[in-house]
mmCIF file of C-alpha atoms in Angstrom:
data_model
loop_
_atom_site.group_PDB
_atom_site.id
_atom_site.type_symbol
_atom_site.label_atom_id
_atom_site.label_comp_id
_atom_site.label_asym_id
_atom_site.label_seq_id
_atom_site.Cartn_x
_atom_site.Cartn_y
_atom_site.Cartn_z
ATOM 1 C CA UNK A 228 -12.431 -45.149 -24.637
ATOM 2 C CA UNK A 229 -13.261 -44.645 -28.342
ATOM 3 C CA UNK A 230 -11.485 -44.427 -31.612
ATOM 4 C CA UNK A 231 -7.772 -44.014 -32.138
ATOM 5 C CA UNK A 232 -7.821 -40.781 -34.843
ATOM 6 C CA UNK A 233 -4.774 -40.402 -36.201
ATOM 7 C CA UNK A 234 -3.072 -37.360 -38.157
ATOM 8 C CA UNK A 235 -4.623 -36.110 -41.238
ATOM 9 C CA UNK A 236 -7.611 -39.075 -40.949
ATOM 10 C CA UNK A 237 -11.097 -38.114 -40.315
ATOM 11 C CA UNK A 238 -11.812 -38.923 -36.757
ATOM 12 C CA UNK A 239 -14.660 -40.686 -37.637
ATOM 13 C CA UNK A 240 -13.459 -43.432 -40.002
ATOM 14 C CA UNK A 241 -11.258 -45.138 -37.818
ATOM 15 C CA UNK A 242 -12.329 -47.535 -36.240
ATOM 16 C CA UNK A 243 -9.673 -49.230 -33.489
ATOM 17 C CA UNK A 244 -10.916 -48.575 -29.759
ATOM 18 C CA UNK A 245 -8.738 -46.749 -27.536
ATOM 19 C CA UNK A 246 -7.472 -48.913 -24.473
ATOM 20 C CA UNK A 247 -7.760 -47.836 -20.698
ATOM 21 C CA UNK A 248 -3.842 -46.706 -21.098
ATOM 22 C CA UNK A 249 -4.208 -44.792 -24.702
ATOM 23 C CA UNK A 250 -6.336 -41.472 -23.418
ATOM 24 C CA UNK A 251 -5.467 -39.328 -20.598
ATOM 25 C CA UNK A 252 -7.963 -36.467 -19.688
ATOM 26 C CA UNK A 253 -6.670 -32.373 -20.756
ATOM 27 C CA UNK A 254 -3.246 -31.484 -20.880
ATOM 28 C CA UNK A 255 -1.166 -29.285 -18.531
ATOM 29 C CA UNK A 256 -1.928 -26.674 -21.150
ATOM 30 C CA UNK A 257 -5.744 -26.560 -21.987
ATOM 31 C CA UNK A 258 -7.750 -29.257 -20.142
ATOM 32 C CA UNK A 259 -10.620 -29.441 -22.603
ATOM 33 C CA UNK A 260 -7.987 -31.355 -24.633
ATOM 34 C CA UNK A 261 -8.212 -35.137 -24.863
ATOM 35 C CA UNK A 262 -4.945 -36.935 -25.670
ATOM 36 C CA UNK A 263 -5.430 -40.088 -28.116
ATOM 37 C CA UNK A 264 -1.948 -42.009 -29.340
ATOM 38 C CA UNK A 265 -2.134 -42.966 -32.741
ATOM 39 C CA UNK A 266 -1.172 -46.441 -34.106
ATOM 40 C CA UNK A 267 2.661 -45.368 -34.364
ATOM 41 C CA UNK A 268 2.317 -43.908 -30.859
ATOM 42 C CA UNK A 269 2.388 -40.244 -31.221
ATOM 43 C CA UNK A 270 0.199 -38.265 -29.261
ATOM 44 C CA UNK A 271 -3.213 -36.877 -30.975
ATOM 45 C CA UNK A 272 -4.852 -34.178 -29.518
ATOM 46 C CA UNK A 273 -9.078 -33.566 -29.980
ATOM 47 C CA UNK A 274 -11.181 -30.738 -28.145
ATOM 48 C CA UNK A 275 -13.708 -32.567 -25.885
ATOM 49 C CA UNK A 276 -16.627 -30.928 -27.506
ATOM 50 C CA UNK A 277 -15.072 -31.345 -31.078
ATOM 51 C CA UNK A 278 -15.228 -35.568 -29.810
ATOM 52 C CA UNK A 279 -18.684 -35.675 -28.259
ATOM 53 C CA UNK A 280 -19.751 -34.069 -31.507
ATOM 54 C CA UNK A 281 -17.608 -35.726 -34.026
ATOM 55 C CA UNK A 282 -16.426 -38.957 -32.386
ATOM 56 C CA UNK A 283 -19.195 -40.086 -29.603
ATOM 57 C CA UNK A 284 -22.101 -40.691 -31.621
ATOM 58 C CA UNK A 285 -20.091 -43.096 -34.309
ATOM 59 C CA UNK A 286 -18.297 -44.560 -30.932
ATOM 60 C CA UNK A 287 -21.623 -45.329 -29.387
ATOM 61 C CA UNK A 288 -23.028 -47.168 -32.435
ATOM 62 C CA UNK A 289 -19.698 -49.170 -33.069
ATOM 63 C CA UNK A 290 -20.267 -50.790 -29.477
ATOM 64 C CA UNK A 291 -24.011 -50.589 -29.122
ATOM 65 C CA UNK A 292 -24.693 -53.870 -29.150
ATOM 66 C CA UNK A 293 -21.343 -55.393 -27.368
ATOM 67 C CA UNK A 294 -21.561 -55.085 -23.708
ATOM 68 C CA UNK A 295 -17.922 -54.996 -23.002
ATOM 69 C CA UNK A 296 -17.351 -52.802 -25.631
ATOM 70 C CA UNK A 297 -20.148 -50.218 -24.299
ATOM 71 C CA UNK A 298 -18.720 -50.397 -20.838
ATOM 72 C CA UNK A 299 -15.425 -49.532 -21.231
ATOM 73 C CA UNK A 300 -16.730 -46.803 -24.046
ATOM 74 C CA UNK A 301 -19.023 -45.242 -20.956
ATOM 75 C CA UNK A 302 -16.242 -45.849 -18.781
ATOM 76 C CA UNK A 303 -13.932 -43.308 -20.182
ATOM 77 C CA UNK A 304 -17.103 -40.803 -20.393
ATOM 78 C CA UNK A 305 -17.329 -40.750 -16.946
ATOM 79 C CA UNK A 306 -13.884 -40.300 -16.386
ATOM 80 C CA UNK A 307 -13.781 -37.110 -18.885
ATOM 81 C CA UNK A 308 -17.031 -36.192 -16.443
ATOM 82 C CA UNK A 309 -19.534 -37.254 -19.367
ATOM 83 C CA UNK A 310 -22.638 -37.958 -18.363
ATOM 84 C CA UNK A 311 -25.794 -36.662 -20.065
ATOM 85 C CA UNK A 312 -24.311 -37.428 -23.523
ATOM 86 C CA UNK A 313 -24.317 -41.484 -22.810
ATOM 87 C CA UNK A 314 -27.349 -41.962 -20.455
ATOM 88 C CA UNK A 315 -29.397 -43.207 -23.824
ATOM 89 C CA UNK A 316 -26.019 -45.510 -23.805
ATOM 90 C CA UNK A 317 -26.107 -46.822 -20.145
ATOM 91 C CA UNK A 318 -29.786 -47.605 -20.270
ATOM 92 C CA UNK A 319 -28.983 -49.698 -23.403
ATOM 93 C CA UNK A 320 -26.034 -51.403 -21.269
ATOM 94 C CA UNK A 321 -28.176 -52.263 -18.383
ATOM 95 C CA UNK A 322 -30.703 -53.907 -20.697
ATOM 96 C CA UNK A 323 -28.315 -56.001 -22.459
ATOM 97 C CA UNK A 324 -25.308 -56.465 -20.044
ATOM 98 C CA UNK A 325 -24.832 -60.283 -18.738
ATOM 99 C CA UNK A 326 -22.658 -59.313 -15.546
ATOM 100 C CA UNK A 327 -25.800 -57.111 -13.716
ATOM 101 C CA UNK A 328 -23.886 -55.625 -11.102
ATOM 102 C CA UNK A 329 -21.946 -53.590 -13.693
ATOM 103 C CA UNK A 330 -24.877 -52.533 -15.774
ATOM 104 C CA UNK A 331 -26.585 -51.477 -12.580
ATOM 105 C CA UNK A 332 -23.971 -49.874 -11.111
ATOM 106 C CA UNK A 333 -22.835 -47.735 -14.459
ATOM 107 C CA UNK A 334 -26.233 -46.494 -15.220
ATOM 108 C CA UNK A 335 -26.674 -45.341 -11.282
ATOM 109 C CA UNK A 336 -23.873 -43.083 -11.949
ATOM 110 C CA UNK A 337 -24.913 -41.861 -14.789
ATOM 111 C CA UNK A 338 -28.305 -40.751 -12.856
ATOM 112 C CA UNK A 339 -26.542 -40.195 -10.036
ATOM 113 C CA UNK A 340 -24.496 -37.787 -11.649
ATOM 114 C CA UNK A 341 -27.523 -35.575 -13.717
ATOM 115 C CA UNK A 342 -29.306 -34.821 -10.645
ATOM 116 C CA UNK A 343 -32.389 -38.310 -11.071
ATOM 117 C CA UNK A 344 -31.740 -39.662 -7.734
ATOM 118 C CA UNK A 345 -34.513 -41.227 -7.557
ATOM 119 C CA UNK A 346 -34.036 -43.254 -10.984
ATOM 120 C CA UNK A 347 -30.470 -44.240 -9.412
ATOM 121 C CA UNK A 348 -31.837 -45.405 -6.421
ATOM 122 C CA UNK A 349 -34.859 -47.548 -8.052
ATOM 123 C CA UNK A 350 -32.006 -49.260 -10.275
ATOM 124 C CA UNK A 351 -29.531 -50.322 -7.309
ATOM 125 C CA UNK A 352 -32.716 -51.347 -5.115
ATOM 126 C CA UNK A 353 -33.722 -53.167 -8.154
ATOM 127 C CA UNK A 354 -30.206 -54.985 -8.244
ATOM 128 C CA UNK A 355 -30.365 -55.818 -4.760
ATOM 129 C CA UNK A 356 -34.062 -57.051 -4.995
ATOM 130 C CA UNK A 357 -33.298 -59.609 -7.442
ATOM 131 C CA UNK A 358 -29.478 -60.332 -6.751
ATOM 132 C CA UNK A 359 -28.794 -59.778 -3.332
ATOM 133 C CA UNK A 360 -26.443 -57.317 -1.532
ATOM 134 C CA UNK A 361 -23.272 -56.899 -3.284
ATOM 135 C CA UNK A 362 -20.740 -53.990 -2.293
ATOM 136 C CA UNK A 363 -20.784 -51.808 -4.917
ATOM 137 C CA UNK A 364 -23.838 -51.713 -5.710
ATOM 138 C CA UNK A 365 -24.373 -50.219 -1.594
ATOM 139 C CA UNK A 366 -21.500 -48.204 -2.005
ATOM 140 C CA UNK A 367 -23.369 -46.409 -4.651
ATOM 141 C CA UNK A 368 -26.479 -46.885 -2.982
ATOM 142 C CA UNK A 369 -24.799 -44.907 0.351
ATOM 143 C CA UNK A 370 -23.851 -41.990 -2.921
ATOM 144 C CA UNK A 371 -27.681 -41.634 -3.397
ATOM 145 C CA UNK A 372 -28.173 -40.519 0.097
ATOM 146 C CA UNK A 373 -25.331 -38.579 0.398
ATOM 147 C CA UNK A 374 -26.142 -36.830 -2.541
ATOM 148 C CA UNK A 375 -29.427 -36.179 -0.892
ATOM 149 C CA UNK A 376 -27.769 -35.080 2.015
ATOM 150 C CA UNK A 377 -29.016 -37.880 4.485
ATOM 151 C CA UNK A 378 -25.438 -38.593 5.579
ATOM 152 C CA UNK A 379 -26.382 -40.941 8.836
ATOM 153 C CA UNK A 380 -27.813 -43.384 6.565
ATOM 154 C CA UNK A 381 -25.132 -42.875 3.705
ATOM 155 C CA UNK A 382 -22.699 -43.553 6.071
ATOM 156 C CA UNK A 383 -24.971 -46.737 7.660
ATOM 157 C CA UNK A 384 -24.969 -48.236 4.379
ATOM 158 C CA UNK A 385 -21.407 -47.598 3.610
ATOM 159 C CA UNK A 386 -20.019 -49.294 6.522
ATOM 160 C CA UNK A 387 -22.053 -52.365 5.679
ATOM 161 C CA UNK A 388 -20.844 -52.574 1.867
ATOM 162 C CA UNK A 389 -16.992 -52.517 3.855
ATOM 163 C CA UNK A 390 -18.476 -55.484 5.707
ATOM 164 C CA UNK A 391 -19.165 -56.607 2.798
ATOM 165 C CA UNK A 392 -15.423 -55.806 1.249
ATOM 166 C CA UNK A 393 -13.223 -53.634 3.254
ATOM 167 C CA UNK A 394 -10.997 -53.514 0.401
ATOM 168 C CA UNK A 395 -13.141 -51.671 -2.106
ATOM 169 C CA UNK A 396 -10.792 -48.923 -3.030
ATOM 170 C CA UNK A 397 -13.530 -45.865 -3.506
ATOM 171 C CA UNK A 398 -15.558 -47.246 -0.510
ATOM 172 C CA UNK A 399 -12.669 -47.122 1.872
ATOM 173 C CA UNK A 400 -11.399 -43.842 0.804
ATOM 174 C CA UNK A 401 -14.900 -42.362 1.254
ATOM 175 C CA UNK A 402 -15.339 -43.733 4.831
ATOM 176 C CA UNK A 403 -12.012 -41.880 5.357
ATOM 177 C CA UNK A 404 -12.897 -38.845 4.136
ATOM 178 C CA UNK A 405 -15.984 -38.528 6.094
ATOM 179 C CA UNK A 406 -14.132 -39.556 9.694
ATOM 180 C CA UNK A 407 -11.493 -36.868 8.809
ATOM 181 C CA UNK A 408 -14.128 -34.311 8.709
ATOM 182 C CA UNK A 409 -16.147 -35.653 11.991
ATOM 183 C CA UNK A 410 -13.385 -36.587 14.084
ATOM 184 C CA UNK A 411 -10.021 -34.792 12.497
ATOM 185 C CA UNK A 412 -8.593 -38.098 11.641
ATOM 186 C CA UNK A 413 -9.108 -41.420 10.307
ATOM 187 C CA UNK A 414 -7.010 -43.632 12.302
ATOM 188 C CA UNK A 415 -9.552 -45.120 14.816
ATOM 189 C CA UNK A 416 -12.393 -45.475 12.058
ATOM 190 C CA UNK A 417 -10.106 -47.126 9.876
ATOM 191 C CA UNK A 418 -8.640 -49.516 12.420
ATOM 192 C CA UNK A 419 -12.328 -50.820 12.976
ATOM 193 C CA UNK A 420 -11.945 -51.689 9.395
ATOM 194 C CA UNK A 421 -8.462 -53.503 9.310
ATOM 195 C CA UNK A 422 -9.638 -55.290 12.221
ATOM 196 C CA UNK A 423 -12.002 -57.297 9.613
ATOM 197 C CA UNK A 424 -10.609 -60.476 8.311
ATOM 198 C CA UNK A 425 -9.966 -59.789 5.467
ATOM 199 C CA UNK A 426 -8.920 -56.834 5.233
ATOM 200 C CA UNK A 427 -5.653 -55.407 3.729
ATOM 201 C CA UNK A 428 -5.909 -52.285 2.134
ATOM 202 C CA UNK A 429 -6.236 -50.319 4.953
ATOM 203 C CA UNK A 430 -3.480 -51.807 6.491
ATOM 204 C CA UNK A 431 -1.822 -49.558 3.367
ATOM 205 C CA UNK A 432 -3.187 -46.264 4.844
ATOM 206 C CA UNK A 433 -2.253 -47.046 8.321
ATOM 207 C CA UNK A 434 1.355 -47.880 7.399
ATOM 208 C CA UNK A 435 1.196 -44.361 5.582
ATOM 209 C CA UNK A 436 -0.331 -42.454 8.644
ATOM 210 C CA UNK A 437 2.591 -44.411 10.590
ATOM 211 C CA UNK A 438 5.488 -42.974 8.609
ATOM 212 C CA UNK A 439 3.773 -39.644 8.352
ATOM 213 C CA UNK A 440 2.583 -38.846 11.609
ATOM 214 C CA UNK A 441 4.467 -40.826 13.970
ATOM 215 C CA UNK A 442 7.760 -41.783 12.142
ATOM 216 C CA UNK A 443 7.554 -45.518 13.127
ATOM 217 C CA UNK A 444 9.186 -47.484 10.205
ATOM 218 C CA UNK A 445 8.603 -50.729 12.311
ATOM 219 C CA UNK A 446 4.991 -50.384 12.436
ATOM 220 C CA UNK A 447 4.637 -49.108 9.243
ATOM 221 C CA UNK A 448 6.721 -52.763 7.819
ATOM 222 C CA UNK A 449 4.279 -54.611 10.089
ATOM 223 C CA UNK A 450 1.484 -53.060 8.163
ATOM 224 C CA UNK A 451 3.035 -53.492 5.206
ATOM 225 C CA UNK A 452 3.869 -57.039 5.431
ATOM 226 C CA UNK A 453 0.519 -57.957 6.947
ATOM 227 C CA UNK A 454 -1.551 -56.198 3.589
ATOM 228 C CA UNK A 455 0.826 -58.259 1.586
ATOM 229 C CA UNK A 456 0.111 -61.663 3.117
ATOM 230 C CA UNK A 457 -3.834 -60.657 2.821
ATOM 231 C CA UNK A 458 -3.673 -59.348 -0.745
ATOM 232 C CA UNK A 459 -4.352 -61.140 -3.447
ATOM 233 C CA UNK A 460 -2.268 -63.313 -5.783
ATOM 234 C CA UNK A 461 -0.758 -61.316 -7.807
ATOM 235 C CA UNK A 462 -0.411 -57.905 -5.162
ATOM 236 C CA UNK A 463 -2.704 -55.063 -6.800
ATOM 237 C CA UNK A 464 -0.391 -52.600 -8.641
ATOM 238 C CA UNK A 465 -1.903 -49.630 -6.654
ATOM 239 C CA UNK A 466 -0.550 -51.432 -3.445
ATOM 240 C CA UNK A 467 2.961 -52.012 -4.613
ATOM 241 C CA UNK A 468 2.838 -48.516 -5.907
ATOM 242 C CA UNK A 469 1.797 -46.945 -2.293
ATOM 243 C CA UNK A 470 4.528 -49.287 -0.580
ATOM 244 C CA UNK A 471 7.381 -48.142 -2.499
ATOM 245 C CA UNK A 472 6.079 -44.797 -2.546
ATOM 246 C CA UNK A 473 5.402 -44.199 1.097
ATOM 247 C CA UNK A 474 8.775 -45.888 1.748
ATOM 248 C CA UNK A 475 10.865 -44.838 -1.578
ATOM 249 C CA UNK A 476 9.790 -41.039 -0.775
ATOM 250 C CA UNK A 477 11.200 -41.122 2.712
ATOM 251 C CA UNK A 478 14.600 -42.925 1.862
ATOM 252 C CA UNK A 479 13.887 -46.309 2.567
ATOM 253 C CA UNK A 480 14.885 -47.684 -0.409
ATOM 254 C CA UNK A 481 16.278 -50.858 0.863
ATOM 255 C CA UNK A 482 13.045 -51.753 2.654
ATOM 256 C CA UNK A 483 11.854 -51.095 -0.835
ATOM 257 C CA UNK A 484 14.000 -53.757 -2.574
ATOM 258 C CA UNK A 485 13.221 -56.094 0.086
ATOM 259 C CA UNK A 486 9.299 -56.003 0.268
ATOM 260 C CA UNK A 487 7.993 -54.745 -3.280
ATOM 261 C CA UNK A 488 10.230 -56.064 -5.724
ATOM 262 C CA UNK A 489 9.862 -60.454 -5.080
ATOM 263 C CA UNK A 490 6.006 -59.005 -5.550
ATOM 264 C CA UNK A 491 6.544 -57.307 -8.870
ATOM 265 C CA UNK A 492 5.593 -58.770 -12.214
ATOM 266 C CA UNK A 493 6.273 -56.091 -14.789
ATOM 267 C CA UNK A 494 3.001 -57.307 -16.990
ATOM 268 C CA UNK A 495 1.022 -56.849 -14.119
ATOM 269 C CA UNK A 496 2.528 -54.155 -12.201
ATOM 270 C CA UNK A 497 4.045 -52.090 -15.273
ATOM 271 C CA UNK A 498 5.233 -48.616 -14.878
ATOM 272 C CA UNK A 499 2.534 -47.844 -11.757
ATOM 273 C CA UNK A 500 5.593 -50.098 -9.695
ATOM 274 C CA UNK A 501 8.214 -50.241 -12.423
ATOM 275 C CA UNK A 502 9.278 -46.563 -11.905
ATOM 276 C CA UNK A 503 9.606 -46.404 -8.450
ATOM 277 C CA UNK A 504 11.408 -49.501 -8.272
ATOM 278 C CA UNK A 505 14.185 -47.794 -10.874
ATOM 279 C CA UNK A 506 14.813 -44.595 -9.085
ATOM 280 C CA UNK A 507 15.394 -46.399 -5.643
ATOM 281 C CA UNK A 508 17.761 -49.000 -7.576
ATOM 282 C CA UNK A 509 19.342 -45.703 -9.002
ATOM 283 C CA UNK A 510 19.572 -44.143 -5.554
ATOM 284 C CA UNK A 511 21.214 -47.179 -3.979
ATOM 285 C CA UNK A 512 23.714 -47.433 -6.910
ATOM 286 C CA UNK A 513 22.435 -50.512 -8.455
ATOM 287 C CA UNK A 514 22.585 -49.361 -12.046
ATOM 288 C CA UNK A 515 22.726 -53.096 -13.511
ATOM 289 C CA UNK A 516 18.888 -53.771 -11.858
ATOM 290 C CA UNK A 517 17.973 -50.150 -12.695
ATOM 291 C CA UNK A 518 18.962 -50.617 -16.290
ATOM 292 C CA UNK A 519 17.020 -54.235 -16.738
ATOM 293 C CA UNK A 520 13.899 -53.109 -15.301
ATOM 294 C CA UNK A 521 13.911 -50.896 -18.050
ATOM 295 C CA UNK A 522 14.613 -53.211 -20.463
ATOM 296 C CA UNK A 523 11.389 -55.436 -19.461
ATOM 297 C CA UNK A 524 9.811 -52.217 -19.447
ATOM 298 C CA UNK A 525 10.459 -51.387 -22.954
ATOM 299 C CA UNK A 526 9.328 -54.872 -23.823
ATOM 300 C CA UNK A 527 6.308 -54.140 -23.446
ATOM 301 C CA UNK A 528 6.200 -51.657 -26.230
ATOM 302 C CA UNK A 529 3.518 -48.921 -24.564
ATOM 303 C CA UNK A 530 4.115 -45.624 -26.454
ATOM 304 C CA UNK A 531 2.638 -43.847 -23.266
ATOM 305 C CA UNK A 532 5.775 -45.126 -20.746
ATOM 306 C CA UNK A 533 8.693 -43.756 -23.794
ATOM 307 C CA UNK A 534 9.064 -40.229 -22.662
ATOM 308 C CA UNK A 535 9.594 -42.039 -19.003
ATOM 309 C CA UNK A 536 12.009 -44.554 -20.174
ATOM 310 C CA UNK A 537 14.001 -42.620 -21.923
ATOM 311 C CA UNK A 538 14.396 -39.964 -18.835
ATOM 312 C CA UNK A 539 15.875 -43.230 -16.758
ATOM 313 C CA UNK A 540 18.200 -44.395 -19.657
ATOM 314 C CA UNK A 541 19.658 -40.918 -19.611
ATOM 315 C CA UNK A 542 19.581 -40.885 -15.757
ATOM 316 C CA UNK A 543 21.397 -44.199 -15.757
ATOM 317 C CA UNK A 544 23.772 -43.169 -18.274
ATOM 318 C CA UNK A 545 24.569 -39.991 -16.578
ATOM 319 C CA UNK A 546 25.719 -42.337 -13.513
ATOM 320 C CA UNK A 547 28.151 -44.477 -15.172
ATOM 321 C CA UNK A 548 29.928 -41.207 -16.231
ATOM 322 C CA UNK A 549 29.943 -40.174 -12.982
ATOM 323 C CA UNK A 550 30.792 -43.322 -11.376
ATOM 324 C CA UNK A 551 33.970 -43.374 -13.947
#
């Protein structure tokens, strides 16, 4: 979200966005830090005050006037927990944004998140109003009263938006959180929800609890191969990526191979499924499919996967020598 500065350049004169993948929020070392990757893909590093200064305001007026542009530009605000500095900009995108539901929903959050419930709550009832019930917008709706500490009714109006979709990630991680606290566990409340239709994702988090609390790999394949044939065409990257993790991590790597990888499409699925894919390849001793999922990998030319890559071309390397 923003400009891509590069080395020696004033920050302000260039003008190429950042994509979702180029900025990651701090460092290990000083989290006020925002990391940029210039055009020949080495990192950039600019104090977050230093960009709201020096970088927002030029940012803002690039993409006043282009919806998508805005969105993703107060997308990445949020996610560096920027709020106050864009309100003027999510006003401006829910005046001008064709897709409603987004507009609403972004400048909610914003309120939401400098203490004018009230203003959030008039917007989302405004979306409804006109638009009809949608699940985000109640999921953020069920925020406003939470926020306000009327948790019966946040929770009320949460369960409904899962009606709604039971596969909104945020949603159904929420309504987990909450049962964990009131009843020490989510596996009841979240069975209510896999019990709808169409659900699938938590079908993910009950394969999980499986493995993890009880052990059962035959349940927890069940699971898994029930979310698949629900999912959507092509699988979700963060489901592939919980599969082979929950499975990878606890040595089933050939369950792995046999569920994930038909599944994975490295355009879609990337690194997020990409790595874990590798390293149980590498663990079962298939160097050949280890070493040509990073070759697709590097394909796709993203500076931010290198450092990754090259740590698996050196692991691979390292077991041919010792395969010798």
């Amino acid at each position: 979200a923003g400009i891509m500065p590069s080395h020696g350049e004033d920050v302000k004169a260039q003008k190429r966005p950042l994509s979702t993948g180029d900025k990651t929020s701090g460092t290990e070392e000083d989290p006020q830090l925002l990391k940029f990757y210039n055009s020949e893909g080495e990192p950039v590093f600019i104090t977050k005050q230093n960009f709201i200064e020096q970088v927002l305001p030029y940012n803002l007026q690039e993409a006043w006037e282009n919806p998508d542009e805005l969105y993703q530009l107060i997308q990445g605000m949020f996610d560096d927990n920027i709020f106050m500095e864009v309100q003027a900009a999510a006003e401006q995108l829910y005046a001008i944004d064709p897709i409603p539901g987004r507009g609403a929903t972004m400048l909610a959050i914003c309120y939401m998140h400098t203490d004018q419930l009230d203003k959030a709550e008039v917007v989302l009832n405004a979306y409804i109003n006109e638009h009809g019930e949608d699940e985000i917008i109640l999921t953020n709706l069920a925020k406003v009263y939470s926020y306000r500490e009327e948790h019966d009714k946040a929770e009320e109006i949460l369960f409904h938006s899962l009606e709604l979709d039971p596969n909104q990630q945020n949603g159904l991680e929420w309504y987990m959180a909450i049962h964990t606290r009131k009843d020490g566990s989510f596996t009841k409340s979240l069975e209510r929800i896999a019990a709808m239709p169409q659900s699938w994702r938590a079908q993910l988090y009950l394969a999980e609890s499986a493995l993890e609390e009880e052990g059962d790999l035959t349940k927890a394949m069940k699971l898994y191969r029930e979310a698949l044939e629900r999912s959507p065409d092509p699988v979700e990257a963060m489901a592939l990526q919980k599969i082979s993790a929950g499975l990878g991590q606890r040595g089933y790597w050939n369950e792995v191979i046999e569920i994930v990888e038909p599944l994975f499409q490295v355009e879609v699925h990337g690194m997020t499924v990409g790595n874990n894919l590798i390293k149980c390849h590498l663990d079962l001793g298939n160097r050949d499919r280890a070493s040509a999922l990073v070759e697709q990998l590097k394909a796709l030319k993203r500076p931010d996967w290198e450092e990754v890559l090259h740590y698996w071309e050196d692991a691979i390397a390292k077991e041919k020598v010792t395969q010798k």
